[in-house]
CSV table of C-alpha atoms and ligand atoms in Angstrom, one decimal:
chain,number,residue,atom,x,y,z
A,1,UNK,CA,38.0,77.9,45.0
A,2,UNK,CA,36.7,76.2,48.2
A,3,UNK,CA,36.2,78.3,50.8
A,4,UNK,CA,34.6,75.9,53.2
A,5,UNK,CA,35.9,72.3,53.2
A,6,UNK,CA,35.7,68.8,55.1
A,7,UNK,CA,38.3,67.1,55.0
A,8,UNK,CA,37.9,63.8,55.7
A,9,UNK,CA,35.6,64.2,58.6
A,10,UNK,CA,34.6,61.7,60.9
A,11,UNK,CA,32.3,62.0,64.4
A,12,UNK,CA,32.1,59.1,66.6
A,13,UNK,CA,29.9,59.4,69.7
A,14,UNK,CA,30.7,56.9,72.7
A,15,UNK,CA,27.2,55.8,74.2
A,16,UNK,CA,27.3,54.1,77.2
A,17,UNK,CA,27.2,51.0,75.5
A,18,UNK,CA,28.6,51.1,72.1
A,19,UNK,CA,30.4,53.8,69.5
A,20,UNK,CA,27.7,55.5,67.4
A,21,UNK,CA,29.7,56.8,63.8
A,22,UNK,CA,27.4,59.8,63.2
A,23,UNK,CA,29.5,61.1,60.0
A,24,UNK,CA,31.7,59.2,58.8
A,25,UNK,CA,34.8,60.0,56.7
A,26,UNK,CA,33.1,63.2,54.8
A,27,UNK,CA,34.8,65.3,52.5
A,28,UNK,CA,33.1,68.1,50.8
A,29,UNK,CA,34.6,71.4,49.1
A,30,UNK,CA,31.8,74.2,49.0
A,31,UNK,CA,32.8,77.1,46.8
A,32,UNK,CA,32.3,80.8,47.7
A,33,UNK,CA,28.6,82.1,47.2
A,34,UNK,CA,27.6,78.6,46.9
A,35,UNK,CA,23.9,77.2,48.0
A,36,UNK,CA,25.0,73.6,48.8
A,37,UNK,CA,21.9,71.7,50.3
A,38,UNK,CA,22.9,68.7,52.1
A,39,UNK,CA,19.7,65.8,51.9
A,40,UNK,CA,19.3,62.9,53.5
A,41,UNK,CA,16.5,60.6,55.7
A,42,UNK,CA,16.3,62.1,59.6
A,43,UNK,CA,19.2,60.6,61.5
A,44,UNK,CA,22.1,60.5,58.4
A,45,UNK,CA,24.2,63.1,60.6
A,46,UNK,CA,23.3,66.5,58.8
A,47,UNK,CA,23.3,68.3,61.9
A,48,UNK,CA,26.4,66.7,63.2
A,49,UNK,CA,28.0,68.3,60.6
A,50,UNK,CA,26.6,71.3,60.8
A,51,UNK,CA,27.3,71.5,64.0
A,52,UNK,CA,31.0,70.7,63.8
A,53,UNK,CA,31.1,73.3,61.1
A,54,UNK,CA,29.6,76.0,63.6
A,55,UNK,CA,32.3,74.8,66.4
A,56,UNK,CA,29.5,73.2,68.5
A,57,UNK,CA,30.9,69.6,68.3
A,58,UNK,CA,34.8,68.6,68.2
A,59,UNK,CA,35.7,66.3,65.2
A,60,UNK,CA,36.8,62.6,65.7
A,61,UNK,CA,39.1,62.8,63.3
A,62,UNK,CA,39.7,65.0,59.6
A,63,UNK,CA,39.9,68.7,59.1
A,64,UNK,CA,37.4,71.7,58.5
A,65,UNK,CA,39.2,74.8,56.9
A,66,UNK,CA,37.7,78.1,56.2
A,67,UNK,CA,39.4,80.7,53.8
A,68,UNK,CA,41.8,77.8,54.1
A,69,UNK,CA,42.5,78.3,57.3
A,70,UNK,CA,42.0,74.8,60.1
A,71,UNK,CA,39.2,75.8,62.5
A,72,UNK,CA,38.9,72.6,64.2
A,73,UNK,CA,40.0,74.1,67.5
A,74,UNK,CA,38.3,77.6,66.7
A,75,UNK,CA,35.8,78.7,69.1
A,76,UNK,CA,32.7,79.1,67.6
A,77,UNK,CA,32.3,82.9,68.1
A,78,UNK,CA,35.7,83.0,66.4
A,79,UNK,CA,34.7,81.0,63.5
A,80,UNK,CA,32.3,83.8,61.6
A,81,UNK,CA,30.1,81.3,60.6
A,82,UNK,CA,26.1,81.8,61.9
A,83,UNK,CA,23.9,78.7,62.3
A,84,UNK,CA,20.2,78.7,62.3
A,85,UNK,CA,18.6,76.5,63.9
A,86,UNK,CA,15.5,74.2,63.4
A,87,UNK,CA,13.6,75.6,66.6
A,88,UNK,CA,14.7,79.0,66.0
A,89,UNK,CA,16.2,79.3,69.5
A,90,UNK,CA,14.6,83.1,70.0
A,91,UNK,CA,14.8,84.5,73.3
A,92,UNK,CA,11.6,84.8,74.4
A,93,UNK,CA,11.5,88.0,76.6
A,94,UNK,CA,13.2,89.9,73.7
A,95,UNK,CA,11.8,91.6,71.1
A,96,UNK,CA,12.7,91.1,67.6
A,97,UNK,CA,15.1,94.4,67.4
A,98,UNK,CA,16.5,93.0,71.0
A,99,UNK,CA,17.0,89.5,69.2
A,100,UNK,CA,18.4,90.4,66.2
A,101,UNK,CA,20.8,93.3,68.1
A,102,UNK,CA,22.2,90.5,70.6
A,103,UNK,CA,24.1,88.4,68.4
A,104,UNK,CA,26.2,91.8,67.3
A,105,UNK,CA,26.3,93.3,70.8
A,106,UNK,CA,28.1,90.3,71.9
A,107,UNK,CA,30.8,89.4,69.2
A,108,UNK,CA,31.4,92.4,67.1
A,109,UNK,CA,32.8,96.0,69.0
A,110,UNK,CA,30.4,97.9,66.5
A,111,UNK,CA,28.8,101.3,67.4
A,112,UNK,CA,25.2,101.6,68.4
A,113,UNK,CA,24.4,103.4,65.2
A,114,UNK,CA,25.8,100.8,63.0
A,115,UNK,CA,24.4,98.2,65.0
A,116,UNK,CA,20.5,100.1,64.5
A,117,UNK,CA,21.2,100.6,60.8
A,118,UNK,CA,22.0,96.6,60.3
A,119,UNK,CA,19.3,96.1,61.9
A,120,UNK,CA,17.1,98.4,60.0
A,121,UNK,CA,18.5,97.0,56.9
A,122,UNK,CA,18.1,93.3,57.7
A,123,UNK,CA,14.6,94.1,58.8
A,124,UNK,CA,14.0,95.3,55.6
A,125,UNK,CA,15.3,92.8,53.4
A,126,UNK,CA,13.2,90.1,55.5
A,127,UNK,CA,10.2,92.4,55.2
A,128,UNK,CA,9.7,92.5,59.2
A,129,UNK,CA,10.2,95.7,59.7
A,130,UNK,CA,7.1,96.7,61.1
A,131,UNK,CA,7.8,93.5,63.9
A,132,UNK,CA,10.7,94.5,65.7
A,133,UNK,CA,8.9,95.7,68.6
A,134,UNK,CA,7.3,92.5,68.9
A,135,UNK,CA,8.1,89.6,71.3
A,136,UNK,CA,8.3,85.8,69.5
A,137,UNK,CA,5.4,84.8,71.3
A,138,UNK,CA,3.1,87.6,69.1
A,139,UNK,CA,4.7,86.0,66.0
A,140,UNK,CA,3.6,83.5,63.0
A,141,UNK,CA,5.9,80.6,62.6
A,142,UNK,CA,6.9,81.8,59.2
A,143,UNK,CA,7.8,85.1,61.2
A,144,UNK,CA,9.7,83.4,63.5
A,145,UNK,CA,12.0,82.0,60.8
A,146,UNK,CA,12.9,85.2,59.5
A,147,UNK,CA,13.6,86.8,62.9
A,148,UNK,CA,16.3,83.6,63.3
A,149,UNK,CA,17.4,84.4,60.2
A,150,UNK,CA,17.5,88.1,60.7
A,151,UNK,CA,19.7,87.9,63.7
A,152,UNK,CA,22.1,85.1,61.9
A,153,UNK,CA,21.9,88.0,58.5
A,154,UNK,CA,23.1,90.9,60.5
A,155,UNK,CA,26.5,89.4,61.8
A,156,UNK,CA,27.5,89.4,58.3
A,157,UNK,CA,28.7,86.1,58.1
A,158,UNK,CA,31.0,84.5,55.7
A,159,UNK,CA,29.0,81.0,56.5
A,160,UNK,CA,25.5,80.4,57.0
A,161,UNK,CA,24.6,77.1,58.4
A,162,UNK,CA,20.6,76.6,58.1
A,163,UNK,CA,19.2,73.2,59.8
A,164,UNK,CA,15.9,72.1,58.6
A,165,UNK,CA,15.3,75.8,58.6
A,166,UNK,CA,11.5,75.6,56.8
A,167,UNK,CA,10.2,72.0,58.7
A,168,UNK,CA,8.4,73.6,61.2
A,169,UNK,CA,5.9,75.7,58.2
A,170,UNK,CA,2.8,74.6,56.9
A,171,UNK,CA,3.1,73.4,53.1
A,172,UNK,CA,2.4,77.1,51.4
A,173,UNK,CA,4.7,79.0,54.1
A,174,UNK,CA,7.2,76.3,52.8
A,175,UNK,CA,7.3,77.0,49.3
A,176,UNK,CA,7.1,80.4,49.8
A,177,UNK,CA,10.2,80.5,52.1
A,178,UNK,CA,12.6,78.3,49.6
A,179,UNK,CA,11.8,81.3,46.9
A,180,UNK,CA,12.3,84.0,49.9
A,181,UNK,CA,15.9,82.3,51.1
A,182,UNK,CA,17.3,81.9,47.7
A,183,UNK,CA,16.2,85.5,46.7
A,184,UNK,CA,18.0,86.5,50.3
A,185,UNK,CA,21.2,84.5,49.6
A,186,UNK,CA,21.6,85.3,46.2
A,187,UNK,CA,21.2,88.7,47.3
A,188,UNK,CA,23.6,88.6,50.1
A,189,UNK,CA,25.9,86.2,48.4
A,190,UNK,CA,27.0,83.9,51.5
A,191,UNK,CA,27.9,80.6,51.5
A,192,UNK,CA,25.0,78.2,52.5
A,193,UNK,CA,25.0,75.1,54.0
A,194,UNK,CA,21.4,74.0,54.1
A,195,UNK,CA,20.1,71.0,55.7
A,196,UNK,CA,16.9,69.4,55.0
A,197,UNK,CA,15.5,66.0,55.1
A,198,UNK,CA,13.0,66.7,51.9
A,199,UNK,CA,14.6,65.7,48.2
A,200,UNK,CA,12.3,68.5,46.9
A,201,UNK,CA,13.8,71.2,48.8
A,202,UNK,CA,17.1,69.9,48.0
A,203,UNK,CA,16.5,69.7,44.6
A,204,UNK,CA,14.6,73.4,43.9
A,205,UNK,CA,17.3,75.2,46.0
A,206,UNK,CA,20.9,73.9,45.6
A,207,UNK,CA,23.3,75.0,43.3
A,208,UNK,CA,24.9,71.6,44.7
A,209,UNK,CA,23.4,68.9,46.5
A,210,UNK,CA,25.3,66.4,49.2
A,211,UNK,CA,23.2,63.3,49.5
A,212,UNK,CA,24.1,61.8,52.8
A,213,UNK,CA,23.0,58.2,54.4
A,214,UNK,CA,23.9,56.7,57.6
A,215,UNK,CA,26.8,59.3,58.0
A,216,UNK,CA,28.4,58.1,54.4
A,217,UNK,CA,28.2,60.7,51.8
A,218,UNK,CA,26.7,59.0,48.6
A,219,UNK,CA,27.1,61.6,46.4
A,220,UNK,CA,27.6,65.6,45.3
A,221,UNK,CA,26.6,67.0,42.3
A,222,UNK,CA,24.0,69.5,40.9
A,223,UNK,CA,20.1,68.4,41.2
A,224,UNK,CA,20.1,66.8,37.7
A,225,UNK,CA,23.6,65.1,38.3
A,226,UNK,CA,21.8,63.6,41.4
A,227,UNK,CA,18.4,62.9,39.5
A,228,UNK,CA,20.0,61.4,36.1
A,229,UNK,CA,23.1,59.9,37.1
A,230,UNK,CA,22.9,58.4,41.1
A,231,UNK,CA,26.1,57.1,41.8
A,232,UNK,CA,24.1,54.3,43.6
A,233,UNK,CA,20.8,53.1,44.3
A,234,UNK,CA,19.8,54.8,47.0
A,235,UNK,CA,20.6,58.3,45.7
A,236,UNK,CA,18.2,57.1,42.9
A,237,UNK,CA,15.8,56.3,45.1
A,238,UNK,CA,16.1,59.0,47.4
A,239,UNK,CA,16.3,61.7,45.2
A,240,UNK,CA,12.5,62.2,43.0
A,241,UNK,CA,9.4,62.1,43.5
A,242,UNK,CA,7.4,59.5,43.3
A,243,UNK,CA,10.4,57.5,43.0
A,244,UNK,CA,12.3,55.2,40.4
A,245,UNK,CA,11.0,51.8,39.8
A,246,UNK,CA,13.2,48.8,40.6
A,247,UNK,CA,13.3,45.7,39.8
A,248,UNK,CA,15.0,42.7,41.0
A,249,UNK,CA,16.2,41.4,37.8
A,250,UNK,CA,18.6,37.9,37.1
A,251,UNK,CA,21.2,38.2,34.3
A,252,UNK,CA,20.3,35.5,31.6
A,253,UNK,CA,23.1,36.2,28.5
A,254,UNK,CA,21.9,39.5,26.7
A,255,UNK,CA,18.2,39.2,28.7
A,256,UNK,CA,17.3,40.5,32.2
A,257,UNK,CA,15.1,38.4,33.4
A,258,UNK,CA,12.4,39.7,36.6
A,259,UNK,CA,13.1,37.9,39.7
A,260,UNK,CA,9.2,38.2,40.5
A,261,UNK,CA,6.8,38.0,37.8
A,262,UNK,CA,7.5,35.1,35.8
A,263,UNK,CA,8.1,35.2,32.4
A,264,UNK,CA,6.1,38.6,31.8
A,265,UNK,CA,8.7,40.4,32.1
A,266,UNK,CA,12.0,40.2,30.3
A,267,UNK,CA,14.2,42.6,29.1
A,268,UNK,CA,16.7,42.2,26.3
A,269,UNK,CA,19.7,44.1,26.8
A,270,UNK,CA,22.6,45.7,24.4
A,271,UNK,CA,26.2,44.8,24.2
A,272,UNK,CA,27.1,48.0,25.9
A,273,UNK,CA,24.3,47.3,28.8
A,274,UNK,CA,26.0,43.6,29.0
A,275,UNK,CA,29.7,45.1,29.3
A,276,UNK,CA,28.4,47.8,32.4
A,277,UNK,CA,27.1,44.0,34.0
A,278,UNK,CA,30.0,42.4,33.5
A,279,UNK,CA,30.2,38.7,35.5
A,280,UNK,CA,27.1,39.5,37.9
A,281,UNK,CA,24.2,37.5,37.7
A,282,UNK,CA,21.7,39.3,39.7
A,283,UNK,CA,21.5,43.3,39.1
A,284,UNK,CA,18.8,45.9,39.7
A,285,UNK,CA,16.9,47.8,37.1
A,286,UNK,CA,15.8,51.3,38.0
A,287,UNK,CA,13.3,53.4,35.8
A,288,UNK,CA,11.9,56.4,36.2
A,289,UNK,CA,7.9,56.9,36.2
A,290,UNK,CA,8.5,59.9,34.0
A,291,UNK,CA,10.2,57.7,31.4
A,292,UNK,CA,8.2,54.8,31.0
A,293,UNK,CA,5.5,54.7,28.0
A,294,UNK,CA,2.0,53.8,28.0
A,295,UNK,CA,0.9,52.8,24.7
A,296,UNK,CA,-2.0,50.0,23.1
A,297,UNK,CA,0.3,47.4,21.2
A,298,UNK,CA,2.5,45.2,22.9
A,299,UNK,CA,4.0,44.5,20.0
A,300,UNK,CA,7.4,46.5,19.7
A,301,UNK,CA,10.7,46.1,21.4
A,302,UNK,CA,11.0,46.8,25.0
A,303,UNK,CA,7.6,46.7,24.9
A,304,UNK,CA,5.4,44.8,27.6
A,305,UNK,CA,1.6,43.8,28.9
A,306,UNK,CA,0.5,45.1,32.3
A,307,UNK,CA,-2.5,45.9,33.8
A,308,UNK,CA,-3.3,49.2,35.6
A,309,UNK,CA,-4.2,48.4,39.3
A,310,UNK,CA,-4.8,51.9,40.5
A,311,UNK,CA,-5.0,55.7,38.9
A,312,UNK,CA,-4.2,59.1,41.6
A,313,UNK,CA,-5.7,61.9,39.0
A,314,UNK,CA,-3.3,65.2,39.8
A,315,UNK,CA,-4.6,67.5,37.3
A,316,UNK,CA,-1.4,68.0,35.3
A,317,UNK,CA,-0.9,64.5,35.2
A,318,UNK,CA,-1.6,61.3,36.0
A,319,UNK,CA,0.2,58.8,39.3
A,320,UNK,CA,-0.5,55.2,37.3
A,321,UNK,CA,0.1,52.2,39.6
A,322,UNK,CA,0.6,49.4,37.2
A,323,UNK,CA,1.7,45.4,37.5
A,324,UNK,CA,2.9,42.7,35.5
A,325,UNK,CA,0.8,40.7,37.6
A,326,UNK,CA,-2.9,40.7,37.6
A,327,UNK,CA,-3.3,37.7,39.0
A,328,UNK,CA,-2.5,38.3,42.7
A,329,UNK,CA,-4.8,40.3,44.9
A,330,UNK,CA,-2.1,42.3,46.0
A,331,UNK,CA,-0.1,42.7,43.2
A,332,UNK,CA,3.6,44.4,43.1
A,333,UNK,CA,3.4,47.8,41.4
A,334,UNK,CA,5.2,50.3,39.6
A,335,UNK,CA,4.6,53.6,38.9
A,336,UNK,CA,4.3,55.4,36.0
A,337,UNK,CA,3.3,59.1,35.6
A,338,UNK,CA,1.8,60.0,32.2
A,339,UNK,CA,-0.3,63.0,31.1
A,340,UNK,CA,-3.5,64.3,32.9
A,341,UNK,CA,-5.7,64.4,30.2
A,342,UNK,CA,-5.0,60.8,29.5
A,343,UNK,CA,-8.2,58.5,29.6
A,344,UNK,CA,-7.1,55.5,31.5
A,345,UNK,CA,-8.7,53.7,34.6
A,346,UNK,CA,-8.5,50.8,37.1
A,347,UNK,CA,-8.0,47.1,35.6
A,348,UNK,CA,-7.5,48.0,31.9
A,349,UNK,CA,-5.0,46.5,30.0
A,350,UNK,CA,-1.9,48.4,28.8
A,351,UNK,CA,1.6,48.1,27.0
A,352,UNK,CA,4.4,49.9,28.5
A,353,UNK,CA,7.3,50.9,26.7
A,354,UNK,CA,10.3,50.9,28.7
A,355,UNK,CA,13.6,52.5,26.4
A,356,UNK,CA,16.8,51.5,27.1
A,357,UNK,CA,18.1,55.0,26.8
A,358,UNK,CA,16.7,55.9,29.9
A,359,UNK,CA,17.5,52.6,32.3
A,360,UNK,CA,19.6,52.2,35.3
A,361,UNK,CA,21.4,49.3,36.2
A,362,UNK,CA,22.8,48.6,39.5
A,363,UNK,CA,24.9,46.1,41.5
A,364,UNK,CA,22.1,44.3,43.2
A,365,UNK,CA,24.8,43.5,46.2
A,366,UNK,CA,26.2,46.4,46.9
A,367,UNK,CA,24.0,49.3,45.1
A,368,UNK,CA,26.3,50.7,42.8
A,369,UNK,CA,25.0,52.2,39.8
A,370,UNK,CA,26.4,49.9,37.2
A,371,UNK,CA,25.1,52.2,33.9
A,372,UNK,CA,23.1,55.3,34.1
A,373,UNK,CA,20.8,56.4,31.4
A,374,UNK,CA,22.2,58.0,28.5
A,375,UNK,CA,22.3,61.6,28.2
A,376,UNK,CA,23.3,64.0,25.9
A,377,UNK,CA,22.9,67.5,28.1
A,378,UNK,CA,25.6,68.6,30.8
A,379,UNK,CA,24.2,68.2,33.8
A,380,UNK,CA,27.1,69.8,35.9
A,381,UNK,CA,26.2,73.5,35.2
A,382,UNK,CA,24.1,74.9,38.0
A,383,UNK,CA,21.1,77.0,37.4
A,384,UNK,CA,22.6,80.2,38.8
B,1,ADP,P1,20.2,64.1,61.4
B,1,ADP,O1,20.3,65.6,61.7
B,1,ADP,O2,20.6,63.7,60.0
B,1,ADP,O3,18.8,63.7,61.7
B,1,ADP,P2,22.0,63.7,63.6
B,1,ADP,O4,23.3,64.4,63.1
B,1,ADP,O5,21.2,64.5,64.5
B,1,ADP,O6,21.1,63.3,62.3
B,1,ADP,O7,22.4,62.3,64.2
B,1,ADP,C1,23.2,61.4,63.6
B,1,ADP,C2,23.4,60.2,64.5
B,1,ADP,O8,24.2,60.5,65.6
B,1,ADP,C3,22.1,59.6,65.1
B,1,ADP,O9,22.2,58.2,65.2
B,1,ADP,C4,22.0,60.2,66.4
B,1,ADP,O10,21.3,59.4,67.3
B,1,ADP,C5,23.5,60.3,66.8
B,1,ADP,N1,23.8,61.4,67.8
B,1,ADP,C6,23.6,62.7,67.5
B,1,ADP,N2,24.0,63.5,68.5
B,1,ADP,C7,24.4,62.6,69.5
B,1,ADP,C8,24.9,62.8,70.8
B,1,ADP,N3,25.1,64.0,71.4
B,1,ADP,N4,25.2,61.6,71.5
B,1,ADP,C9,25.0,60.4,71.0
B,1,ADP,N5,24.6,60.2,69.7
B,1,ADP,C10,24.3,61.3,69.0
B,2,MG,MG1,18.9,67.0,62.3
């Protein structure tokens, strides 16, 4: 059962000039307790939506419902929903008890000893206790977070709304926070909406993630759903890191043929690839670095001469930039990630193996994923 929705939401924003459609036509059901991350590059409209979740920006047109309720026209201190916000927003002459009291003081008709105990408890669970006499000034970034996120705790939400709550740490803070806010919202079991511009985020923390792109949702589904089967191209592009390998490929009968490197690289296809093609004759073929082989002989099926152009050594394993194309000085690459201990350097030659299994094939107009690879897990059940 949903207990957030959008319904069809849409935000238009009249500029002087022109219309801007910040979200357009969104729908999204989020189901009670859920972690849903919603991902996408800076100016997609994630906080737009999060802010027409919290109240703070009227819909265009469509519908949000909590509990099933319409709360379109809901102030926001009426909406029980707590956003935090990228900059923390911490008043500065408060301390943290002051901070994390004023949220309760204002909305809630709670006694003073409830209000201290709350506090106490929240304090606790963020391990800042021994901060709440402090003022945000006298406070780590990573400190700050928690204080925000201490004051959104204690109003006992039934929403949290978290924008691009861990940008402002350094890389270890980072990690350490995504393991810290799942613990905390596992714990407290409230409905997350978390907004981030970084796949890897998206893809350790979400039960679900909502991959958005210039206002358009592209698709929701668990991390794998999203990493194995993109409904389009730019989900598979957007989503992994280093990315998937495309190709621009032209549709010759039962061969792909590469649009770039002649004749080095052509790919035979199978009946059931050819069906997924249908009448096109131009598609895209999308690879993974993971699933790409490097082997010695060029000799077996799906199996093709390249030449490594550059190796980034990262211990567990290997980044390979390889090419088709030797020839040119600044050759198009692809990417292949292989094992660390594996001997290989600049300008050798290879083989790569490239199984069908594990090919994407998309509409090289419009993006569409056309065939994904072939799985046999279910990707739909969440890790929690
Ligand atoms: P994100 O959070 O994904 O970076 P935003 O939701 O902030 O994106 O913005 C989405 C789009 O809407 C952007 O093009 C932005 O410039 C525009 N936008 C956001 N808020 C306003 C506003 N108040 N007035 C006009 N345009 C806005
Ligand atoms: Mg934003």
């Amino acid at each position: 059962m949903a207990i957030l929705t959008l319904d069809h939401v849409t935000k238009t924003f009249t500029d002087s000039k022109k219309d801007i459609v910040a979200v357009n036509d969104v729908s999204i059901d989020i189901a009670d307790g859920e972690f849903l991350v919603l991902v996408g590059p800076s100016g997609c409209g994630k906080t737009t939506v999060l802010r027409m979740i919290a109240g703070l920006e009227s819909l265009t047109s469509g519908e949000i419902r909590l509990g099933g309720a319409v709360i379109n026209d809901e102030s926001p201190t009426n909406r029980n929903i707590a956003m935090v916000f990228q900059n923390y927003a911490l008043y500065p002459h408060m301390t943290v008890r002051e901070n994390m009291r004023f949220g309760l003081e204002e909305s809630t008709d709670i006694s003073d000893a409830d209000i201290d105990r709350k506090v106490r408890e929240t304090a606790e669970l963020l391990d800042i206790s021994e901060l709440l006499d402090r003022k945000p000034k006298e406070l780590s970034g990573g400190q700050q977070q928690r204080v925000a996120l201490g004051r959104a705790i204690v109003r006992d939400p039934a929403v949290f709304l978290l924008d691009e709550p861990l940008s402002n740490l350094d890389a270890k803070l980072r990690a350490h926070m995504r393991t810290e806010l799942q613990r905390i919202q596992e714990e407290l079991g409230v409905t997350t909406v978390f907004v981030t511009h970084d796949q890897t985020e998206a893809m350790t923390m979400g039960d679900r993630i909502a991959v958005l792109n210039g206002g358009e949702l592209q698709q929701v589904g668990t991390p794998l759903e999203c990493y194995h089967t993109p409904a389009n191209q730019f989900v598979a592009e957007f989503i992994g890191s280093p990315s998937m390998n495309f190709f621009d490929m032209e549709v010759q009968g039962s061969r792909l043929i590469s649009q770039t490197v002649d004749g080095r690289f052509e790919y035979p296809i199978s009946d059931e690839t050819r069906e997924a093609i249908d009448e096109r004759t131009e598609v895209v073929l999308g690879i993974r670095p993971e699933d790409i082989d490097v082997t010695e002989d060029a000799d077996g099926f799906h199996t093709f001469e390249a030449v490594v152009d550059v190796v980034e050594p990262r211990g567990n394993e290997n980044t390979i930039y390889l090419t088709f194309d030797s020839d040119t000085k600044t050759p198009e690459t692809f990417i292949v990630t292989v094992d660390g201990f594996m001997q290989i350097s600049a300008g050798q030659p290879v083989a790569v193996h490239i199984p069908e299994d594990a090919i994407n094939i998309f509409d090289a107009q419009t993006g569409e994923t056309l065939r994904h690879r072939i799985l046999t897990e279910d990707l739909s059940v969440t890790s929690t």
